[in-house]
Short mmCIF file of C-alpha atoms in Angstrom, two decimals:
data_model
loop_
_atom_site.label_atom_id
_atom_site.label_comp_id
_atom_site.label_asym_id
_atom_site.label_seq_id
_atom_site.Cartn_x
_atom_site.Cartn_y
_atom_site.Cartn_z
CA MET A 42 -21.26 -30.87 -20.77
CA ILE A 43 -21.52 -27.43 -22.35
CA PRO A 44 -17.98 -26.58 -21.28
CA LEU A 45 -16.56 -29.78 -22.78
CA LEU A 46 -18.64 -28.93 -26.11
CA VAL A 47 -17.02 -25.40 -26.06
CA CYS A 48 -13.65 -27.07 -25.76
CA CYS A 49 -14.43 -29.40 -28.57
CA THR A 50 -15.51 -26.60 -30.88
CA VAL A 51 -12.32 -24.52 -30.21
CA ALA A 52 -10.17 -27.61 -30.77
CA ILE A 53 -11.79 -28.28 -34.11
CA LEU A 54 -11.49 -24.43 -34.93
CA ALA A 55 -7.79 -24.65 -34.20
CA TRP A 56 -7.17 -27.75 -36.34
CA SER A 57 -9.17 -26.21 -39.13
CA LEU A 58 -6.65 -23.19 -39.25
CA VAL A 59 -3.37 -25.13 -38.96
CA GLY A 60 -4.34 -28.70 -40.16
CA ALA A 61 -2.25 -28.63 -43.26
CA ARG A 62 0.81 -27.72 -41.43
CA LEU A 63 0.26 -30.47 -38.72
CA GLN A 64 -0.25 -32.89 -41.48
CA ARG A 65 3.23 -32.54 -42.61
CA TRP A 66 4.40 -33.75 -39.22
CA HIS A 67 1.99 -36.78 -39.51
CA PHE A 68 -0.45 -35.38 -36.99
CA SER A 69 -3.85 -35.91 -38.73
CA GLY A 70 -7.11 -34.46 -37.51
CA PRO A 71 -8.10 -37.49 -35.56
CA VAL A 72 -4.71 -37.51 -33.75
CA VAL A 73 -4.97 -33.82 -32.64
CA MET A 74 -8.68 -34.36 -31.50
CA VAL A 75 -7.66 -37.44 -29.37
CA LEU A 76 -4.76 -35.54 -27.77
CA SER A 77 -7.00 -32.49 -27.19
CA GLY A 78 -9.84 -34.68 -25.74
CA ILE A 79 -7.37 -36.50 -23.36
CA ALA A 80 -6.14 -33.23 -22.07
CA ILE A 81 -9.52 -31.57 -21.61
CA GLY A 82 -11.14 -34.85 -20.35
CA PHE A 83 -9.07 -34.66 -17.03
CA ALA A 84 -10.93 -31.49 -16.13
CA PHE A 85 -14.42 -32.92 -17.04
CA GLN A 86 -14.23 -36.56 -15.81
CA ASP A 87 -17.26 -36.31 -13.52
CA SER A 88 -19.67 -35.21 -16.26
CA ILE A 89 -18.29 -37.41 -19.20
CA GLU A 90 -19.95 -40.79 -18.33
CA THR A 91 -23.18 -38.94 -17.40
CA GLY A 92 -23.33 -37.05 -20.53
CA LEU A 93 -22.58 -40.23 -22.80
CA ASN A 94 -25.25 -42.33 -21.24
CA THR A 95 -28.29 -40.27 -22.41
CA GLN A 96 -30.71 -40.80 -25.06
CA LEU A 97 -29.67 -37.51 -26.83
CA ALA A 98 -26.06 -38.57 -27.15
CA GLU A 99 -27.22 -41.96 -28.38
CA HIS A 100 -29.39 -40.51 -31.01
CA ILE A 101 -26.72 -38.12 -32.17
CA VAL A 102 -24.22 -40.81 -32.37
CA GLU A 103 -26.71 -43.06 -34.50
CA LEU A 104 -27.32 -40.09 -37.04
CA ILE A 105 -23.64 -39.66 -37.44
CA LEU A 106 -23.05 -43.32 -38.11
CA ALA A 107 -26.05 -43.28 -40.61
CA LEU A 108 -24.41 -40.35 -42.42
CA LEU A 109 -20.97 -42.13 -42.52
CA LEU A 110 -22.51 -45.28 -43.81
CA PHE A 111 -24.41 -43.64 -46.51
CA VAL A 112 -21.34 -41.65 -47.80
CA ASP A 113 -19.10 -44.80 -47.62
CA ALA A 114 -21.71 -46.74 -49.87
CA THR A 115 -21.85 -43.81 -52.46
CA GLU A 116 -18.12 -43.62 -52.76
CA VAL A 117 -17.40 -47.23 -53.44
CA ARG A 118 -16.13 -47.36 -57.04
CA GLY A 119 -16.36 -49.91 -59.83
CA GLY A 120 -19.39 -51.98 -58.94
CA PHE A 121 -20.21 -53.87 -55.68
CA PHE A 122 -16.71 -55.11 -55.30
CA ALA A 123 -14.99 -52.21 -57.03
CA GLY A 124 -13.18 -54.13 -59.84
CA ALA A 125 -10.92 -55.89 -57.45
CA ARG A 126 -13.25 -58.97 -57.03
CA GLY A 127 -10.70 -61.46 -56.03
CA PRO A 128 -8.96 -59.64 -53.11
CA VAL A 129 -12.20 -57.94 -51.96
CA LEU A 130 -14.23 -61.19 -51.89
CA ARG A 131 -11.56 -62.87 -50.00
CA LEU A 132 -11.45 -60.03 -47.45
CA LEU A 133 -15.09 -59.61 -46.91
CA LEU A 134 -16.42 -63.38 -47.40
CA ILE A 135 -13.50 -65.16 -45.74
CA ALA A 136 -11.24 -62.96 -43.55
CA LEU A 137 -14.10 -61.06 -42.02
CA PRO A 138 -16.16 -63.79 -40.74
CA VAL A 139 -12.98 -65.82 -39.62
CA SER A 140 -11.84 -62.86 -37.67
CA ILE A 141 -15.26 -62.66 -35.72
CA VAL A 142 -15.08 -66.28 -35.07
CA LEU A 143 -11.57 -66.05 -33.75
CA ALA A 144 -12.43 -62.75 -31.75
CA VAL A 145 -15.29 -64.62 -29.84
CA VAL A 146 -13.29 -67.79 -29.26
CA VAL A 147 -10.33 -65.78 -27.87
CA GLY A 148 -12.42 -63.12 -26.26
CA VAL A 149 -14.75 -65.18 -23.98
CA PRO A 150 -11.94 -66.43 -21.72
CA LEU A 151 -10.00 -63.11 -21.82
CA LEU A 152 -12.88 -60.88 -21.23
CA GLY A 153 -14.76 -63.04 -18.80
CA THR A 154 -18.05 -62.25 -20.31
CA SER A 155 -20.85 -63.85 -22.46
CA VAL A 156 -20.43 -64.91 -26.13
CA PHE A 157 -22.89 -62.34 -27.43
CA ALA A 158 -21.14 -59.64 -25.32
CA VAL A 159 -17.83 -60.52 -26.86
CA LEU A 160 -19.67 -60.71 -30.42
CA ALA A 161 -20.74 -57.16 -29.81
CA ILE A 162 -17.26 -56.07 -28.73
CA ALA A 163 -15.76 -57.87 -31.74
CA CYS A 164 -18.07 -55.73 -34.17
CA ILE A 165 -16.66 -52.61 -32.33
CA VAL A 166 -13.02 -53.38 -32.76
CA LEU A 167 -12.62 -55.21 -35.96
CA PRO A 168 -13.96 -52.90 -38.63
CA ILE A 169 -11.20 -51.01 -40.40
CA ASP A 170 -11.56 -47.21 -41.04
CA PHE A 171 -9.00 -45.08 -42.67
CA ALA A 172 -10.11 -41.68 -41.06
CA PRO A 173 -7.07 -41.58 -38.83
CA ALA A 174 -4.54 -42.73 -41.53
CA ALA A 175 -6.06 -41.71 -44.88
CA GLU A 176 -2.56 -41.16 -46.32
CA LEU A 177 -1.96 -44.80 -46.36
CA LEU A 178 -4.50 -45.18 -49.25
CA ARG A 179 -2.45 -42.73 -51.12
CA ASP A 180 0.91 -44.10 -50.48
CA PRO A 181 2.39 -45.02 -53.95
CA ARG A 182 5.00 -47.59 -52.34
CA LEU A 183 1.92 -49.88 -51.79
CA PRO A 184 0.51 -51.83 -54.83
CA ARG A 185 -2.53 -50.17 -56.13
CA ARG A 186 -4.42 -53.47 -55.78
CA THR A 187 -3.66 -53.46 -52.18
CA ARG A 188 -4.75 -49.79 -51.55
CA HIS A 189 -7.93 -50.45 -53.52
CA ALA A 190 -8.94 -53.55 -51.75
CA LEU A 191 -8.35 -51.86 -48.32
CA ALA A 192 -10.40 -48.84 -49.49
CA VAL A 193 -13.34 -51.01 -50.69
CA GLU A 194 -13.23 -53.18 -47.56
CA SER A 195 -13.45 -50.07 -45.28
CA GLY A 196 -16.42 -48.89 -47.31
CA TYR A 197 -18.32 -52.19 -46.93
CA ASN A 198 -17.44 -53.63 -43.57
CA ASP A 199 -19.46 -51.24 -41.66
CA GLY A 200 -22.57 -52.26 -43.46
CA ILE A 201 -21.66 -55.83 -42.80
CA PHE A 202 -20.95 -55.43 -39.18
CA SER A 203 -23.93 -53.31 -38.33
CA PRO A 204 -26.62 -56.12 -38.56
CA ILE A 205 -24.27 -58.37 -36.52
CA PHE A 206 -23.85 -55.75 -33.96
CA ALA A 207 -27.46 -55.11 -33.76
CA PHE A 208 -28.30 -58.75 -33.37
CA ALA A 209 -25.73 -59.12 -30.63
CA LEU A 210 -27.27 -56.14 -28.72
CA ILE A 211 -30.75 -57.45 -29.24
CA VAL A 212 -29.70 -60.74 -27.51
CA LEU A 213 -28.22 -58.94 -24.65
CA GLY A 214 -31.34 -57.10 -24.15
CA LEU A 215 -33.60 -60.13 -24.09
CA SER A 216 -33.85 -62.71 -21.16
CA GLU A 217 -34.02 -66.40 -21.88
CA ALA A 218 -37.73 -66.14 -20.89
CA ASN A 219 -38.23 -63.72 -23.88
CA GLY A 220 -36.64 -66.08 -26.39
CA GLY A 221 -32.90 -65.54 -26.06
CA PRO A 222 -30.92 -65.85 -29.33
CA LEU A 223 -33.87 -67.26 -31.16
CA GLY A 224 -36.05 -64.33 -30.10
CA ALA A 225 -33.17 -62.01 -31.22
CA LEU A 226 -33.06 -63.75 -34.67
CA GLU A 227 -36.82 -63.21 -34.95
CA GLU A 228 -36.35 -59.49 -34.54
CA ALA A 229 -33.00 -59.21 -36.32
CA ILE A 230 -34.17 -60.93 -39.69
CA PRO A 231 -37.37 -58.88 -40.25
CA ALA A 232 -35.24 -55.76 -39.19
CA ALA A 233 -32.69 -56.41 -41.88
CA GLY A 234 -35.55 -56.97 -44.36
CA TYR A 235 -37.20 -53.83 -43.69
CA ALA A 236 -33.88 -52.05 -43.69
CA VAL A 237 -33.31 -53.28 -47.28
CA LEU A 238 -36.77 -52.40 -48.51
CA VAL A 239 -36.73 -48.96 -46.91
CA GLY A 240 -33.15 -48.28 -48.03
CA GLY A 241 -33.68 -49.45 -51.59
CA ILE A 242 -36.98 -47.58 -51.94
CA ILE A 243 -35.65 -44.20 -50.53
CA GLY A 244 -32.13 -44.32 -51.92
CA GLY A 245 -33.64 -45.23 -55.39
CA ALA A 246 -36.37 -42.62 -55.34
CA ALA A 247 -33.92 -39.85 -54.12
CA GLY A 248 -31.30 -40.79 -56.62
CA LEU A 249 -33.80 -40.73 -59.49
CA GLY A 250 -35.14 -37.39 -58.25
CA ALA A 251 -31.68 -36.08 -58.08
CA ARG A 252 -30.90 -37.17 -61.75
CA LEU A 253 -34.07 -35.88 -62.98
CA GLY A 254 -33.68 -32.53 -61.16
CA ALA A 255 -30.01 -32.02 -62.36
CA ARG A 256 -31.00 -32.91 -65.90
CA ARG A 257 -33.85 -30.61 -66.28
CA GLY A 258 -32.46 -27.83 -64.15
CA TRP A 259 -34.98 -28.13 -61.50
CA ALA A 260 -32.36 -28.60 -58.60
CA THR A 261 -29.72 -26.09 -57.74
CA PRO A 262 -26.21 -27.37 -56.93
CA SER A 263 -26.78 -26.38 -53.28
CA GLY A 264 -30.08 -28.38 -53.24
CA LEU A 265 -28.30 -31.56 -54.53
CA ARG A 266 -25.70 -31.22 -51.87
CA ILE A 267 -28.40 -30.72 -49.23
CA ALA A 268 -30.21 -33.86 -50.58
CA MET A 269 -27.08 -35.92 -50.05
CA VAL A 270 -26.91 -35.06 -46.31
CA LEU A 271 -30.77 -35.52 -45.83
CA VAL A 272 -31.13 -38.90 -47.61
CA PRO A 273 -29.44 -40.98 -44.94
CA VAL A 274 -31.22 -39.08 -42.20
CA VAL A 275 -34.65 -39.53 -43.85
CA THR A 276 -33.94 -43.18 -44.40
CA TYR A 277 -32.72 -43.76 -40.89
CA ALA A 278 -35.90 -42.02 -39.50
CA CYS A 279 -38.19 -44.12 -41.75
CA ALA A 280 -36.69 -47.30 -40.91
CA LEU A 281 -37.08 -47.04 -37.21
CA PRO A 282 -40.90 -46.96 -36.88
CA LEU A 283 -40.83 -50.20 -39.08
CA HIS A 284 -38.52 -51.71 -36.48
CA GLY A 285 -35.89 -51.77 -39.28
CA ASN A 286 -32.12 -51.64 -38.85
CA GLY A 287 -31.45 -47.84 -39.61
CA PHE A 288 -27.89 -48.41 -40.17
CA VAL A 289 -28.33 -51.01 -42.75
CA ALA A 290 -31.04 -49.01 -44.32
CA ALA A 291 -28.68 -45.92 -44.71
CA PHE A 292 -25.88 -48.26 -46.22
CA ILE A 293 -28.30 -49.77 -48.74
CA ALA A 294 -29.72 -46.32 -49.50
CA GLY A 295 -26.17 -45.17 -50.45
CA LEU A 296 -25.75 -48.33 -52.70
CA VAL A 297 -28.94 -47.66 -54.63
CA TYR A 298 -28.65 -43.82 -54.65
CA LYS A 299 -25.54 -43.98 -56.63
CA PRO A 300 -26.72 -45.91 -59.80
CA ALA A 301 -30.02 -44.41 -59.56
CA ARG A 302 -28.40 -40.83 -59.51
CA LEU A 303 -26.10 -41.65 -62.38
CA GLY A 304 -27.97 -43.83 -64.66
CA ARG A 305 -26.56 -46.88 -66.60
CA ARG A 306 -23.29 -48.19 -65.20
CA GLY A 307 -23.70 -45.87 -62.41
CA PHE A 308 -21.63 -48.06 -59.99
CA ARG A 309 -18.70 -47.62 -62.30
CA LYS A 310 -18.96 -43.74 -62.25
CA ASN A 311 -18.39 -41.23 -59.44
CA ILE A 312 -20.94 -38.90 -58.05
CA PRO A 313 -19.51 -35.38 -58.76
CA HIS A 314 -17.37 -34.25 -55.86
CA ALA A 315 -19.12 -30.87 -55.66
CA GLU A 316 -22.34 -32.81 -55.04
CA LEU A 317 -20.72 -34.83 -52.31
CA SER A 318 -18.76 -31.98 -50.76
CA LEU A 319 -21.37 -30.92 -47.93
CA ALA A 320 -21.89 -34.56 -46.85
CA ASP A 321 -18.15 -35.03 -46.86
CA ASP A 322 -17.57 -31.90 -44.75
CA LEU A 323 -20.29 -32.81 -42.28
CA GLY A 324 -18.94 -36.38 -42.11
CA VAL A 325 -15.38 -34.98 -41.36
CA LEU A 326 -16.82 -32.56 -38.87
CA SER A 327 -18.77 -35.27 -37.22
CA SER A 328 -15.79 -37.68 -37.15
CA LEU A 329 -13.62 -34.92 -35.42
CA VAL A 330 -16.33 -34.46 -32.76
CA MET A 331 -16.24 -38.37 -32.21
CA TRP A 332 -12.49 -38.35 -31.97
CA PHE A 333 -12.48 -35.51 -29.41
CA VAL A 334 -15.24 -37.39 -27.37
CA PHE A 335 -13.24 -40.51 -27.57
CA GLY A 336 -10.14 -38.76 -26.29
CA ALA A 337 -12.14 -37.40 -23.40
CA VAL A 338 -13.34 -40.76 -22.62
CA ALA A 339 -9.97 -42.27 -23.04
CA SER A 340 -8.86 -40.05 -20.11
CA LEU A 341 -10.99 -42.17 -17.82
CA ILE A 342 -9.01 -45.44 -18.22
CA LEU A 343 -5.74 -43.58 -17.31
CA VAL A 344 -7.08 -43.41 -13.83
CA THR A 345 -8.65 -46.87 -13.38
CA PRO A 346 -6.95 -50.27 -12.51
CA VAL A 347 -5.23 -51.96 -15.53
CA GLU A 348 -7.04 -55.07 -16.70
CA TRP A 349 -4.22 -57.02 -18.31
CA SER A 350 -6.46 -59.50 -19.88
CA TRP A 351 -8.61 -56.84 -21.63
CA ILE A 352 -5.54 -55.23 -22.98
CA LEU A 353 -4.13 -58.47 -24.28
CA PHE A 354 -7.43 -58.95 -26.10
CA ALA A 355 -7.36 -55.40 -27.58
CA LEU A 356 -3.81 -55.97 -28.82
CA LEU A 357 -4.69 -59.23 -30.36
CA ALA A 358 -7.72 -57.59 -32.09
CA LEU A 359 -5.35 -54.96 -33.51
CA THR A 360 -2.96 -57.44 -34.79
CA LEU A 361 -3.27 -61.33 -34.93
CA LEU A 362 -7.07 -61.43 -34.91
CA ARG A 363 -6.82 -59.54 -38.36
CA ILE A 364 -3.57 -60.85 -39.70
CA VAL A 365 -4.39 -64.64 -39.28
CA PRO A 366 -7.71 -64.35 -41.04
CA VAL A 367 -6.23 -62.41 -43.87
CA LEU A 368 -3.46 -64.99 -44.35
CA LEU A 369 -6.00 -67.89 -44.16
CA ALA A 370 -8.20 -66.05 -46.71
CA PHE A 371 -5.35 -65.53 -49.19
CA LEU A 372 -3.97 -69.25 -49.19
CA GLY A 373 -3.58 -70.25 -52.73
CA SER A 374 -4.37 -66.99 -54.26
CA GLY A 375 -0.93 -66.15 -55.62
CA VAL A 376 -0.89 -62.77 -53.79
CA THR A 377 2.51 -62.27 -52.33
CA LEU A 378 3.19 -62.63 -48.69
CA ARG A 379 4.36 -59.18 -48.47
CA GLU A 380 1.09 -57.86 -49.80
CA GLN A 381 -0.86 -60.28 -47.65
CA ALA A 382 1.00 -58.74 -44.49
CA ALA A 383 0.14 -55.26 -45.79
CA LEU A 384 -3.45 -56.04 -46.00
CA GLY A 385 -3.36 -57.65 -42.54
CA LEU A 386 -1.36 -55.02 -40.67
CA LEU A 387 -2.63 -51.86 -42.47
CA GLY A 388 -6.04 -51.94 -40.97
CA PRO A 389 -6.53 -48.99 -38.89
CA ARG A 390 -9.56 -48.56 -36.51
CA GLY A 391 -11.46 -45.17 -36.38
CA THR A 392 -14.70 -43.56 -36.18
CA SER A 393 -16.78 -46.56 -37.03
CA SER A 394 -15.37 -48.31 -33.86
CA ILE A 395 -15.88 -45.28 -31.84
CA VAL A 396 -19.57 -44.99 -32.76
CA PHE A 397 -20.20 -48.68 -32.29
CA GLY A 398 -18.55 -48.41 -28.89
CA LEU A 399 -20.60 -45.42 -27.66
CA LEU A 400 -23.81 -47.13 -28.84
CA ALA A 401 -22.78 -50.26 -27.11
CA PHE A 402 -21.95 -48.34 -23.70
CA ASN A 403 -25.53 -46.99 -23.73
CA ALA A 404 -27.16 -50.42 -24.61
CA MET A 405 -25.16 -53.01 -22.68
CA ARG A 406 -25.41 -53.73 -18.81
CA ASP A 407 -22.77 -51.94 -16.84
CA ASP A 408 -20.09 -54.75 -16.54
CA ASP A 409 -20.19 -55.50 -20.28
CA ALA A 410 -20.33 -51.71 -21.10
CA ASN A 411 -17.30 -50.98 -19.18
CA VAL A 412 -15.31 -53.83 -20.69
CA ALA A 413 -16.43 -52.80 -24.22
CA LEU A 414 -15.34 -49.15 -23.40
CA TYR A 415 -11.93 -50.22 -22.00
CA VAL A 416 -11.17 -52.48 -25.11
CA LEU A 417 -12.34 -49.92 -27.51
CA ILE A 418 -10.05 -47.29 -25.96
CA VAL A 419 -7.04 -49.55 -26.12
CA VAL A 420 -7.50 -50.62 -29.76
CA VAL A 421 -8.24 -47.17 -31.08
CA LEU A 422 -5.43 -45.57 -29.07
CA GLY A 423 -3.14 -48.32 -30.34
CA SER A 424 -4.23 -47.78 -34.00
CA VAL A 425 -3.55 -44.20 -33.63
CA VAL A 426 -0.02 -44.94 -32.61
CA LEU A 427 0.47 -47.86 -35.01
CA HIS A 428 -1.35 -46.41 -38.17
CA SER A 429 -1.38 -42.65 -37.74
CA LEU A 430 2.01 -41.99 -36.27
CA PHE A 431 4.04 -44.84 -37.62
CA GLY A 432 1.66 -45.82 -40.55
CA ARG A 433 4.10 -44.55 -43.40
CA ARG A 434 6.98 -46.18 -41.93
CA LEU A 435 5.11 -49.46 -41.60
CA ALA A 436 3.84 -49.10 -45.35
CA GLY A 437 7.52 -48.43 -46.32
CA ALA A 438 8.62 -51.63 -44.59
CA LEU A 439 5.86 -53.72 -46.19
CA ALA A 440 6.16 -52.16 -49.73
CA ALA A 441 7.67 -54.40 -52.33
CA PRO A 442 11.19 -53.12 -53.59
CA ASP A 443 10.59 -50.79 -56.37
CA PRO A 444 14.05 -49.26 -57.44
CA ALA A 445 12.53 -47.97 -60.77
CA GLY A 446 9.77 -46.09 -59.07
CA ILE A 447 7.17 -47.89 -61.45
CA SER A 448 4.35 -47.86 -58.51
CA ALA A 449 4.79 -44.15 -58.11
CA ARG A 450 4.52 -43.47 -61.84
CA ARG A 451 1.49 -45.69 -62.07
CA SER A 452 -0.28 -44.00 -59.08
#
């Protein structure tokens, strides 16, 4: 695995030096890393699967997800639902659960596996993540309300999917003799409770400490940046011995840290960018590593037999299994059909799906793990093509006519 890691480092270094130029041609960091990983993966196929299926790889992936969840939670603006309460509530409370149910109903016959294996796979391929297509959130041709709702959804849905994903994996790890789904619920509910408790306490204490340290001059700027990185790590590490869900704990810690750090009306303010810069940079670096690993893993399916039913499910997950729930969620809302279509189609899959997929690959039995990995690769590769390479054209096609350039001026 060391040669593969060296190649990954070289690819990231090259991207760091010419990334701005490549972005002008719509080649984002994730796209470049995927292409690099695929190219390099052919030379290391024998060691890729062995290297991924280790406890060390699993723990590294878990820490990366904890950091990303914490940063996502601290960057959500304007309160719990970011000032766009109507659209965001419809996306999170209606469209999201409907999409999960539809994915399970469609997935069981297509994937030929159990309900809970399909539930875990749904949690892998449904969360949206704008890492591969961040420019869509800055495209002035789309209404600000649309971009805002998508940004908030991408920040929250990882935290919502995490406990469902953990529950599905717990069920798959338990035999009927050990309780099955009921036994899994007996584990998952306390795990979520401990996660909220641990995340709330550590996030709140760290936020208050950072506010006091910054106000009285006890903390240096670099110290505050380091604290932003260590809070999710400490939270995750403290949640595990209590059998809490470390991912949920990290997400809750981010939600609580922000108002505790900023004081009154903290949710409606933003943590200074300089304070977030180290966590952001580490998040970007970690994401690039995950995208390279994903590309290397994707090279595996290019030499395996095609499973058309799995590909069909993946394509449905990327399109109709999101579009239909979004359209149902906005019935009677007054939101235009064009804007609903934008909310449904402009939902890229990215780092969160990769991380969940790698965790599932380590936790699920071989047959289910292979299905999950296959579907993950098709969905994310499809999203790279649809949203990264052609996202701006798609946004232009879905944007409402604006001959006067009003949206551009307002943005």
